Coordinates of C-alpha atoms in Angstrom, one line a residue:
Chain A
M1 CA 0.4 0.0 0.1
H2 CA 2.6 2.8 -0.9
R3 CA 0.1 5.2 -0.9
L4 CA 0.8 5.3 2.8
Y5 CA 4.2 7.1 2.2
V6 CA 2.3 10.2 2.1
I7 CA 1.6 9.8 6.4
P8 CA 4.7 11.3 7.7
T9 CA 4.7 14.4 5.6
L10 CA 0.9 14.9 6.6
V11 CA 1.4 14.0 10.4
I12 CA 4.1 16.6 10.2
N13 CA 2.4 18.8 8.4
A14 CA -0.9 18.6 10.9
A15 CA 0.9 18.8 14.1
I16 CA 3.2 21.7 12.8
I17 CA 0.4 23.9 10.7
A18 CA -3.1 22.3 10.6
I19 CA -4.0 22.0 14.3
P20 CA -1.9 24.4 15.6
A21 CA -4.0 27.3 12.9
L22 CA -7.7 25.8 14.2
L23 CA -5.8 26.2 17.7
T24 CA -5.1 30.4 17.1
I25 CA -8.5 30.7 15.1
M26 CA -10.3 29.7 17.9
L27 CA -7.9 32.0 20.3
A28 CA -9.2 34.4 18.6
F29 CA -11.5 34.4 20.4
Y30 CA -10.6 33.9 23.6
R31 CA -8.3 36.1 26.0
W32 CA -5.0 34.6 26.9
D33 CA -1.6 35.1 28.4
G34 CA -0.5 32.1 27.6
I35 CA -0.3 30.6 31.6
S36 CA -3.1 30.8 32.5
S37 CA -6.4 29.6 31.5
P38 CA -8.1 31.0 28.5
V39 CA -11.1 33.3 28.9
F40 CA -13.9 33.6 26.1
V41 CA -14.5 36.9 25.3
G42 CA -16.2 36.7 22.0
L43 CA -15.7 39.6 19.2
S44 CA -14.1 41.8 21.6
N45 CA -10.1 41.2 19.9
F46 CA -11.5 41.9 16.8
E47 CA -13.7 45.2 18.4
S48 CA -10.9 46.4 19.7
L49 CA -8.6 45.9 17.5
W50 CA -10.9 48.0 14.9
H51 CA -10.2 50.7 17.7
D52 CA -6.6 50.7 17.6
R53 CA -5.3 53.2 15.5
V54 CA -1.7 51.2 15.6
F55 CA -3.6 47.8 13.9
W56 CA -4.5 50.6 11.3
T57 CA -0.9 51.7 10.5
A58 CA 0.0 48.4 10.1
L59 CA -2.9 47.6 8.0
T60 CA -1.9 50.3 5.7
N61 CA 1.6 49.8 5.6
N62 CA 0.9 46.3 4.9
L63 CA -0.9 47.4 1.8
I64 CA 1.7 50.2 1.1
W65 CA 4.2 47.5 1.6
T66 CA 1.8 45.8 -1.7
V67 CA 2.2 48.3 -3.7
I68 CA 5.9 48.9 -3.8
F69 CA 6.2 45.3 -4.7
L70 CA 4.3 45.0 -7.2
T71 CA 5.7 47.3 -8.8
V72 CA 9.1 48.3 -8.1
P73 CA 10.8 44.7 -8.4
I74 CA 9.0 43.4 -10.8
A75 CA 9.9 46.2 -13.1
M76 CA 13.4 45.8 -11.9
G77 CA 13.3 42.1 -12.6
L78 CA 11.6 42.3 -16.3
L79 CA 14.1 45.1 -17.1
A80 CA 17.2 43.0 -16.2
A81 CA 16.2 40.1 -17.4
T82 CA 15.3 41.5 -21.0
M83 CA 18.1 43.1 -20.8
M84 CA 20.0 40.2 -20.0
L85 CA 17.9 38.3 -23.3
V86 CA 19.5 41.2 -25.1
A87 CA 23.3 41.0 -24.5
R88 CA 23.5 37.8 -24.2
R89 CA 26.9 37.4 -23.6
G90 CA 27.5 37.2 -19.6
S91 CA 24.0 36.5 -18.7
T92 CA 25.3 33.6 -16.3
F93 CA 28.0 36.3 -14.8
F94 CA 25.1 38.6 -14.3
Q95 CA 22.2 36.3 -12.9
V96 CA 24.5 34.1 -10.8
V97 CA 25.5 38.3 -9.2
Y98 CA 22.1 39.3 -9.4
F99 CA 21.3 36.5 -7.4
L100 CA 23.3 36.9 -4.4
P101 CA 21.6 39.1 -2.2
V102 CA 19.0 35.9 -1.9
I103 CA 21.1 33.9 -0.7
I104 CA 22.4 36.2 2.6
A105 CA 20.7 35.9 5.6
T106 CA 17.9 38.8 6.0
A107 CA 19.6 39.4 9.4
I108 CA 23.1 40.1 7.8
T109 CA 20.9 42.0 5.2
A110 CA 19.1 44.2 7.6
R111 CA 22.9 44.4 9.7
I112 CA 24.8 45.7 6.9
W113 CA 22.1 48.2 5.7
Q114 CA 21.6 49.7 8.9
G115 CA 25.5 50.3 9.8
M116 CA 27.3 50.4 6.6
I117 CA 24.7 52.7 5.2
Y118 CA 22.0 54.3 6.7
S119 CA 23.8 55.0 10.1
P120 CA 24.5 58.5 10.5
I121 CA 28.5 57.5 12.5
T122 CA 29.3 53.9 10.5
G123 CA 27.9 55.1 7.3
I124 CA 27.5 55.7 4.0
F125 CA 24.8 58.4 5.1
G126 CA 27.1 59.6 7.8
L127 CA 30.0 60.0 5.0
L128 CA 27.7 62.1 2.9
E129 CA 26.5 64.9 6.1
R130 CA 30.0 65.2 6.6
Y131 CA 30.7 66.3 3.0
G132 CA 27.5 68.3 3.7
L133 CA 24.7 66.7 2.9
E134 CA 21.2 66.7 4.4
V135 CA 20.8 63.3 4.7
A136 CA 18.9 61.7 7.6
N137 CA 18.9 58.0 8.7
P138 CA 15.7 56.9 7.1
L139 CA 14.8 54.3 9.8
T140 CA 14.7 57.1 12.8
Q141 CA 12.4 59.4 10.9
V142 CA 8.8 58.3 11.2
H143 CA 7.4 59.7 7.6
T144 CA 10.6 57.2 6.2
A145 CA 11.1 54.2 8.3
L146 CA 8.7 52.1 5.8
Y147 CA 10.4 52.5 2.9
G148 CA 13.6 53.0 4.6
I149 CA 12.9 48.9 5.3
A150 CA 11.3 48.3 2.0
V151 CA 14.8 49.6 -0.2
V152 CA 16.7 46.8 1.9
D153 CA 14.2 44.3 1.4
L154 CA 13.7 45.7 -2.6
W155 CA 17.7 44.9 -2.9
H156 CA 17.2 42.0 -1.0
W157 CA 14.6 40.8 -3.5
W158 CA 14.3 41.9 -6.9
G159 CA 17.4 39.5 -8.1
F160 CA 15.0 36.3 -7.9
L161 CA 12.7 37.9 -9.9
C162 CA 15.1 38.6 -12.4
V163 CA 15.8 35.1 -13.0
I164 CA 12.5 33.9 -13.2
F165 CA 11.6 35.9 -15.4
F166 CA 15.0 35.7 -17.7
A167 CA 14.2 31.4 -16.9
A168 CA 11.1 32.7 -18.8
L169 CA 11.8 34.8 -21.6
R170 CA 14.2 32.2 -22.7
Q171 CA 11.7 29.5 -23.5
V172 CA 9.5 31.7 -25.6
P173 CA 9.6 29.8 -28.8
Q174 CA 12.0 30.9 -31.1
D175 CA 10.3 30.7 -34.1
Q176 CA 8.0 33.1 -32.8
V177 CA 10.7 35.4 -31.7
E178 CA 12.0 34.9 -35.5
A179 CA 8.8 35.6 -37.3
A180 CA 8.3 38.9 -35.7
R181 CA 12.2 39.5 -36.5
V182 CA 11.2 38.8 -40.2
E183 CA 8.6 41.0 -39.8
G184 CA 10.9 44.0 -39.0
A185 CA 9.9 44.3 -35.2
T186 CA 11.8 46.7 -33.3
F187 CA 12.8 45.4 -29.7
F188 CA 10.0 47.3 -27.7
Q189 CA 7.9 45.4 -30.5
L190 CA 9.0 42.4 -29.8
M191 CA 8.8 43.1 -25.8
R192 CA 5.6 44.0 -26.3
Y193 CA 4.0 41.5 -28.6
V194 CA 5.7 38.1 -28.0
L195 CA 8.3 38.4 -25.2
L196 CA 5.7 39.8 -22.4
P197 CA 2.8 37.9 -23.4
G198 CA 5.0 34.8 -23.8
I199 CA 6.1 34.8 -20.4
K200 CA 2.6 36.0 -19.0
P201 CA 1.7 33.2 -17.0
T202 CA 5.1 33.5 -15.3
I203 CA 4.5 37.2 -14.4
M204 CA 0.9 36.6 -13.0
L205 CA 2.5 34.1 -10.4
M206 CA 4.7 36.5 -9.3
L207 CA 2.5 39.4 -9.0
I208 CA -0.2 36.4 -6.5
M209 CA 2.6 35.7 -4.6
T210 CA 4.1 39.3 -4.1
V211 CA 0.9 39.5 -2.8
I212 CA 1.0 36.8 -0.2
W213 CA 4.3 37.3 0.8
S214 CA 3.8 41.2 1.3
F215 CA 1.2 40.1 4.0
L216 CA 4.4 37.8 5.3
V217 CA 6.8 40.6 6.1
F218 CA 8.1 40.3 9.3
D219 CA 12.2 39.8 9.8
F220 CA 13.5 43.1 8.4
V221 CA 10.9 45.3 10.4
Y222 CA 11.5 43.4 12.8
I223 CA 15.3 43.6 13.1
L224 CA 15.4 47.1 11.4
T225 CA 13.2 49.2 13.8
Q226 CA 11.3 46.6 15.3
G227 CA 7.8 48.7 14.1
G228 CA 9.2 52.0 15.2
P229 CA 9.8 55.1 15.7
A230 CA 6.4 55.2 16.9
Y231 CA 4.7 52.1 15.1
S232 CA 5.2 54.4 12.3
S233 CA 6.7 50.9 10.6
E234 CA 4.7 48.7 12.5
V235 CA 3.4 45.9 10.3
L236 CA 0.7 43.0 11.0
S237 CA 3.1 40.5 11.4
T238 CA 5.0 42.2 13.9
L239 CA 2.6 44.1 15.8
A240 CA 1.1 40.0 16.1
Y241 CA 4.4 38.7 17.3
R242 CA 4.8 41.6 19.6
S243 CA 1.4 41.1 21.3
A244 CA 1.6 37.4 21.6
F245 CA 5.5 37.7 23.2
Y246 CA 6.3 41.0 24.5
D247 CA 2.2 41.7 25.8
L248 CA 1.7 38.7 26.3
A249 CA -1.8 39.3 24.7
V250 CA -2.2 35.7 22.5
G251 CA -6.0 36.7 22.1
K252 CA -4.9 39.7 20.3
A253 CA -2.1 38.6 18.5
A254 CA -4.5 35.0 17.2
A255 CA -7.0 37.9 16.0
V256 CA -4.1 39.6 13.8
S257 CA -3.0 36.7 12.7
V258 CA -6.4 35.7 10.9
V259 CA -6.9 39.5 9.8
I260 CA -3.6 38.4 8.0
S261 CA -4.4 34.8 7.2
M262 CA -7.3 36.6 5.1
F263 CA -5.8 38.9 3.0
G264 CA -3.6 35.7 2.7
L265 CA -6.7 33.8 1.6
V266 CA -7.7 35.6 -1.5
A267 CA -4.2 35.4 -3.4
T268 CA -3.7 31.8 -2.3
F269 CA -7.5 30.6 -4.3
F270 CA -5.8 32.3 -6.9
Y271 CA -2.6 30.7 -6.2
I272 CA -3.9 27.1 -6.3
R273 CA -6.2 28.5 -9.5
A274 CA -3.3 29.0 -11.6
Q275 CA -0.8 26.2 -10.4
A276 CA -4.2 23.8 -10.8
K277 CA -3.4 24.7 -14.7
E278 CA -0.2 23.2 -14.7
F279 CA -0.8 19.8 -12.6
E280 CA -3.7 19.0 -15.4
E281 CA -0.8 17.7 -17.7
Chain B
M1 CA 18.5 36.8 -30.3
T2 CA 19.2 38.1 -34.1
N3 CA 22.3 40.1 -34.1
S4 CA 20.6 43.0 -35.5
E5 CA 20.6 45.2 -32.4
S6 CA 22.2 48.7 -32.7
R7 CA 25.8 49.3 -30.8
I8 CA 23.4 52.3 -29.0
T9 CA 21.3 49.7 -27.7
L10 CA 23.8 47.3 -26.6
T11 CA 25.9 49.7 -25.2
I12 CA 22.8 51.1 -23.3
T13 CA 22.1 47.3 -22.2
Y14 CA 25.7 47.2 -20.2
I15 CA 25.2 50.2 -18.8
V16 CA 22.0 49.3 -17.2
L17 CA 23.2 46.1 -16.8
A18 CA 26.2 47.6 -15.2
V19 CA 23.9 50.1 -12.5
L20 CA 22.6 47.2 -11.3
L21 CA 25.5 45.2 -11.0
F22 CA 27.2 48.0 -8.7
I23 CA 23.5 48.2 -6.2
T24 CA 23.3 44.4 -5.5
L25 CA 27.6 44.6 -5.3
F26 CA 28.2 47.7 -3.0
P27 CA 26.4 46.8 0.5
I28 CA 28.4 43.4 -0.4
G29 CA 31.9 45.2 -0.8
L30 CA 30.8 47.5 2.2
M31 CA 30.8 43.9 4.6
V32 CA 34.1 42.8 3.5
L33 CA 36.0 45.7 3.2
N34 CA 34.8 46.7 6.5
A35 CA 35.3 43.3 8.0
L36 CA 39.0 44.1 7.1
K37 CA 39.2 47.6 9.5
P38 CA 39.8 48.9 13.2
A39 CA 36.6 50.3 14.6
T40 CA 37.8 53.7 14.4
E41 CA 38.5 53.5 10.4
V42 CA 35.1 52.8 10.5
V43 CA 33.9 55.4 11.7
S44 CA 36.0 57.5 9.7
N45 CA 35.0 56.1 6.6
P46 CA 33.3 53.3 5.4
L47 CA 34.7 53.6 1.9
A48 CA 38.2 53.6 2.6
L49 CA 40.8 50.9 2.1
P50 CA 42.4 49.7 5.3
T51 CA 45.4 51.3 6.7
V52 CA 46.4 47.6 8.3
V53 CA 44.5 44.9 7.4
Q54 CA 42.5 43.8 10.5
W55 CA 42.3 39.9 10.6
D56 CA 41.9 40.5 14.5
N57 CA 38.0 41.2 13.7
F58 CA 37.8 37.7 12.7
S59 CA 39.1 36.1 15.4
R60 CA 37.1 38.3 18.1
A61 CA 33.8 37.2 16.4
W62 CA 34.8 33.7 16.6
V63 CA 35.1 34.2 20.4
D64 CA 31.8 36.8 20.9
A65 CA 29.5 35.6 18.8
K66 CA 30.7 31.8 20.2
F67 CA 30.7 31.0 16.6
A68 CA 32.9 27.5 17.5
R69 CA 29.0 26.5 19.2
T70 CA 26.6 28.3 16.9
L71 CA 27.8 27.7 13.8
M72 CA 27.8 23.9 15.0
N73 CA 24.1 24.3 16.1
S74 CA 23.4 25.3 12.6
A75 CA 24.7 22.9 10.8
V76 CA 23.5 20.3 13.1
L77 CA 19.8 21.8 12.3
T78 CA 20.4 22.9 8.8
A79 CA 21.2 18.5 8.6
M80 CA 18.6 17.8 10.2
T81 CA 15.6 19.4 8.7
I82 CA 17.4 18.1 4.9
F83 CA 17.2 14.7 6.3
L84 CA 14.0 15.3 7.3
V85 CA 12.6 16.7 4.6
C86 CA 14.1 14.4 1.6
T87 CA 13.1 11.4 3.2
T88 CA 9.1 12.6 4.2
G89 CA 9.1 14.6 1.0
S90 CA 10.0 12.4 -1.5
L91 CA 7.9 9.6 -0.5
T92 CA 5.2 11.7 -1.0
A93 CA 5.9 13.4 -3.9
Y94 CA 6.2 9.7 -5.3
V95 CA 2.9 9.2 -4.6
L96 CA 1.7 12.4 -5.5
A97 CA 3.5 12.1 -8.9
R98 CA 1.7 8.6 -9.4
K99 CA -1.6 9.4 -8.5
K100 CA -4.1 10.9 -10.8
I101 CA -7.7 10.7 -9.0
K102 CA -9.2 13.5 -6.7
T103 CA -8.5 13.1 -3.0
W104 CA -4.7 13.0 -4.0
K105 CA -5.3 16.4 -5.9
I106 CA -6.8 17.6 -2.7
V107 CA -3.7 16.9 -1.1
T108 CA -1.4 18.3 -3.6
F109 CA -3.5 22.1 -3.5
Y110 CA -3.9 21.7 0.6
L111 CA 0.0 21.2 0.7
L112 CA 0.0 24.4 -1.3
A113 CA -2.0 26.8 0.6
T114 CA 0.0 25.6 3.2
T115 CA 3.3 27.5 1.6
T116 CA 1.2 30.5 1.9
A117 CA 0.0 30.4 5.4
P118 CA 1.7 33.5 7.1
I119 CA 4.1 31.5 10.1
Q120 CA 2.3 33.8 12.5
L121 CA -1.3 31.6 11.8
F122 CA 0.1 28.6 14.1
M123 CA 3.0 30.0 15.2
F124 CA 1.5 31.1 18.6
P125 CA -0.3 28.0 19.8
L126 CA 2.9 25.9 18.7
Y127 CA 5.3 28.0 21.0
F128 CA 3.2 27.7 24.0
G129 CA 2.7 23.6 23.5
F130 CA 6.3 23.5 22.7
A131 CA 7.0 25.2 26.1
R132 CA 4.7 22.9 27.7
L133 CA 6.1 19.9 26.3
G134 CA 9.6 21.4 27.4
L135 CA 10.7 21.7 23.6
I136 CA 11.6 25.2 23.6
N137 CA 15.4 25.4 22.6
N138 CA 15.3 22.0 21.4
P139 CA 16.9 21.3 18.1
V140 CA 15.1 18.7 17.0
A141 CA 11.0 19.7 17.7
V142 CA 12.5 23.3 15.0
A143 CA 13.9 20.9 12.4
F144 CA 10.5 19.3 12.5
V145 CA 8.9 22.8 12.3
Y146 CA 11.7 23.7 9.4
T147 CA 10.2 20.5 7.6
A148 CA 6.6 21.2 7.5
I149 CA 7.6 24.6 6.3
Y150 CA 9.4 23.3 3.6
S151 CA 7.8 20.3 2.5
P152 CA 5.3 21.7 0.8
F153 CA 8.2 23.5 -1.7
A154 CA 10.2 20.3 -1.6
I155 CA 7.3 17.8 -2.7
M156 CA 5.7 20.3 -5.8
L157 CA 10.0 20.4 -7.1
L158 CA 10.5 17.0 -6.2
R159 CA 7.0 15.6 -7.8
T160 CA 7.7 17.1 -11.4
Y161 CA 11.0 14.5 -11.3
F162 CA 9.2 11.8 -10.6
L163 CA 6.7 12.7 -13.1
A164 CA 9.9 12.3 -15.6
V165 CA 10.8 8.7 -14.9
P166 CA 8.7 6.4 -17.8
K167 CA 6.0 4.2 -16.1
E168 CA 7.4 1.5 -17.8
L169 CA 10.4 1.8 -15.6
E170 CA 8.6 0.8 -12.5
E171 CA 6.1 -1.6 -14.6
A172 CA 8.9 -4.0 -15.6
A173 CA 10.3 -3.8 -12.3
L174 CA 6.9 -4.6 -10.6
I175 CA 6.1 -8.0 -13.4
D176 CA 10.0 -8.8 -12.2
G177 CA 8.7 -9.3 -8.8
A178 CA 9.8 -6.5 -7.0
T179 CA 7.5 -4.7 -3.9
H180 CA 6.3 -1.1 -4.7
W181 CA 8.7 -0.5 -1.4
Q182 CA 11.4 -2.1 -4.1
V183 CA 10.6 -0.2 -6.8
F184 CA 10.7 3.0 -4.9
W185 CA 13.8 2.4 -3.2
R186 CA 15.8 1.2 -6.0
V187 CA 14.4 2.3 -8.6
M188 CA 12.8 5.4 -8.4
L189 CA 15.4 7.2 -5.8
P190 CA 18.6 6.4 -7.8
I191 CA 16.8 8.4 -11.5
V192 CA 15.5 11.1 -8.6
S193 CA 18.6 11.9 -7.0
P194 CA 19.6 15.0 -8.8
G195 CA 16.3 16.2 -7.6
I196 CA 16.9 15.3 -4.2
L197 CA 20.4 17.0 -4.3
T198 CA 18.8 20.1 -5.2
V199 CA 16.2 20.4 -3.2
A200 CA 18.8 19.1 -0.3
L201 CA 21.0 22.2 -1.2
I202 CA 17.6 24.9 -1.2
I203 CA 16.0 23.7 1.8
G204 CA 19.5 23.8 3.3
L205 CA 19.7 27.5 2.3
Y206 CA 16.5 28.1 4.1
S207 CA 17.4 26.3 6.9
W208 CA 20.7 28.4 7.3
N209 CA 19.9 31.6 7.1
E210 CA 15.7 31.1 9.1
F211 CA 15.7 33.8 11.6
L212 CA 12.0 34.0 13.1
I213 CA 11.7 30.7 14.0
A214 CA 15.6 29.9 15.1
T215 CA 15.4 33.3 17.1
T216 CA 11.5 32.2 19.0
F217 CA 12.2 28.5 19.7
L218 CA 16.3 28.6 20.2
Q219 CA 16.9 31.2 23.0
S220 CA 19.4 29.4 25.3
Q221 CA 22.9 30.3 25.1
D222 CA 24.0 27.1 23.8
R223 CA 21.6 26.2 21.2
L224 CA 21.2 29.6 19.7
T225 CA 21.8 29.3 15.2
A226 CA 24.7 30.8 14.2
V227 CA 22.7 33.3 12.5
V228 CA 20.4 34.5 16.1
S229 CA 23.8 34.8 17.3
F230 CA 25.2 37.6 14.8
F231 CA 21.7 39.5 15.4
L232 CA 22.1 39.1 19.4
L233 CA 25.8 40.3 19.1
S234 CA 24.6 43.4 16.6
G235 CA 21.9 44.5 18.3
Q236 CA 23.2 44.8 22.1
Y237 CA 26.6 44.1 22.8
S238 CA 29.0 46.1 19.9
T239 CA 29.1 48.9 19.1
D240 CA 32.5 47.8 16.7
W241 CA 31.5 47.9 13.2
G242 CA 34.2 46.1 11.8
E243 CA 33.9 42.8 14.3
I244 CA 30.5 42.8 13.5
M245 CA 31.3 42.6 9.7
A246 CA 33.8 40.5 10.0
A247 CA 30.9 38.1 11.5
A248 CA 28.5 38.6 9.1
L249 CA 31.3 37.3 6.2
I250 CA 32.0 34.4 8.6
I251 CA 28.3 33.3 7.7
V252 CA 27.6 34.8 4.8
L253 CA 31.0 32.7 3.1
P254 CA 30.3 29.4 2.5
I255 CA 27.0 29.6 1.6
V256 CA 28.2 32.0 -1.3
V257 CA 31.2 29.6 -2.4
L258 CA 28.5 27.3 -2.6
F259 CA 26.6 28.7 -4.2
V260 CA 28.7 29.7 -7.0
A261 CA 29.9 26.5 -7.2
L262 CA 26.4 25.1 -7.9
Q263 CA 24.7 28.3 -9.1
R264 CA 22.7 26.2 -11.9
R265 CA 21.5 24.1 -9.3
F266 CA 20.3 26.8 -7.0
I267 CA 18.5 28.8 -9.3
E268 CA 16.4 26.1 -11.8
G269 CA 15.6 24.7 -8.3
M270 CA 14.4 27.7 -6.2
A271 CA 13.0 29.2 -9.7
G272 CA 10.9 25.6 -10.2
G273 CA 9.6 25.9 -6.6
S274 CA 8.9 29.4 -5.9
V275 CA 9.2 30.0 -2.5
K276 CA 10.6 33.6 -0.6
G277 CA 13.3 32.8 1.5

C-alpha cells in the first residue's frame, strides 16, 4: 500500500501547521496570556483591533508594501531580464551576481544596510553628512522608516524575480521571435507583442505571490526598526509577534494573525487556481 | 536574438546591467571592506581602504558570537532538516506524481495552501504548546517545524522529477516481482537523486538563514544558531562594526562559495518551486 507513503508528511504538517492554525483561529475569540486558562470573550479582540490606531497603521503599511512590491521589483526584474536577453554575453555572470542578495541571511542584510549605509556614524549616510549633504537616517524618521526598510527588502528581493523572468523569457518559442524579426519588429515591439505575452503566466504567478508575501513580511521590519519609531513602520506580522511575546496578549495576536490570513486567503485562491492548470497535465 | 541590435542598444543595455551590478555589489563590498578595518577607521570613512588589515576582527567575532558553538548548532539543525525533508518529501512526491484521482489533488492543493500560510497563523499555539512539552530550545523540534514549512516546496519540486520517470520502468520492475518499496527505493530514488540534491541545497540554504523561528524557539545561549547569534552580537553588545561585518562574512562566505559552485542547481531549483526565502 504505497499510498501510505504520504503519512509522515501529513502527520508533521498536521501537528505543526494545521492543528496550531485551527487553535489560533479559536484563540482569536479568547483572552489568554499564554499561561493561565483562556477566557472566552467573543468578538472583543476584533473590536479592540478596530479601535486600535496601531492596527490600522500596520494594515496600511502592509498595503503600501504590497503596492511597492507589485511594481518596483517586478519592473526591475523584467528590465534586467530583457537586458540580459539582449546582451546574451555574460548573462550567467549577471544572473549569479543579481541572485547573491537572495542567498544572504536577512539578519545579515539588515545589519549591513543599518550599519554601513543608513547609520549617521559608521555608514555612507554619515559620510555624506560630513561632506555637507543633509541626509537623515530613514529608519529613525516617522515618515520614512517604512520606505527605508522597503529599500533593503527590494535590494534583497529583485534578483530573484529577475532570474525567474529570465528563465521564462528564454522559453518563449524561438520561431515566434524569428517571425517577428522577419516582419521587421523593433525590440520594443518584440517585447510588447511576443515576449511579454509569452511570459504572462509567470508574471501573473509572481504578482500573486507578491501579494501573499507582502502580508508575511517580518524579518526586515523586526530587525531594522521593530515597528518604530512610534509604530510608524509597524506591519501586521510584527504587531502580532509583539502582542504575543511582549504584551502576552495571545488572543489579540491570534486575531491579528487571522486578519493576515484573510488577506492571504484571497491571493492563495488565485495562486492555487494558477497552479492547478499546471497539474492538469 | 539576432545580431540586429544596434551598437547604441547594446551600449545602453550594458550600462543598465552594470548599474544594477553596482547596486547589488555595493553593500556586499562594504561588508567585505569593513570586515578588514578597525572600528575607528570604519567610523572615519566606510569607503576607505584599510590602512592595516585587521585580521583580529575575525578572531574576536569568532569568540564573541560563540561561532565554535553556534555554527555547529546551525549545521546540525540544517542537516536534520535536510534529512527529514528529503525522506518524507520524496515519499510524498512519489505518490502525488503517480496518482491521478481526486483525493490526491486535494492533498496537493492543501500542501500548496500551507506554503502561503503566515507563520504567525500557527506559531503562537505551537510556541506555548512546545513550552508545555519542554520542547523550547530543542533543535530536533525546530527541525520538525522547518520540515513542515519547507516540505510543500520540496514535494512540488520533487514531483516534477518523479513525473519525468517513464511509467514502464516501474511496471517492468513490478512484473519482475519487486515490491512497491523496492521499486521506490531501488528504481525511483536513484533516478531522481539529482532532484533530491537540489532540494537538499535549497532547504539547507533556507534553514541556515532562517531567523523568525530560530530566534523564537532557540533562545538559550548554548542552542543559538549562527544567524541569531550574529543578530544578538550586532544588536546589543557591540558597536564595533569591523567585528560585526567580520562575523557576517563568516556566516555568508560558505554559502556564497557553495552557491557560486552550484549556481545552476540553486537557481533552477528555487525558480522551480517559487518560494520566497
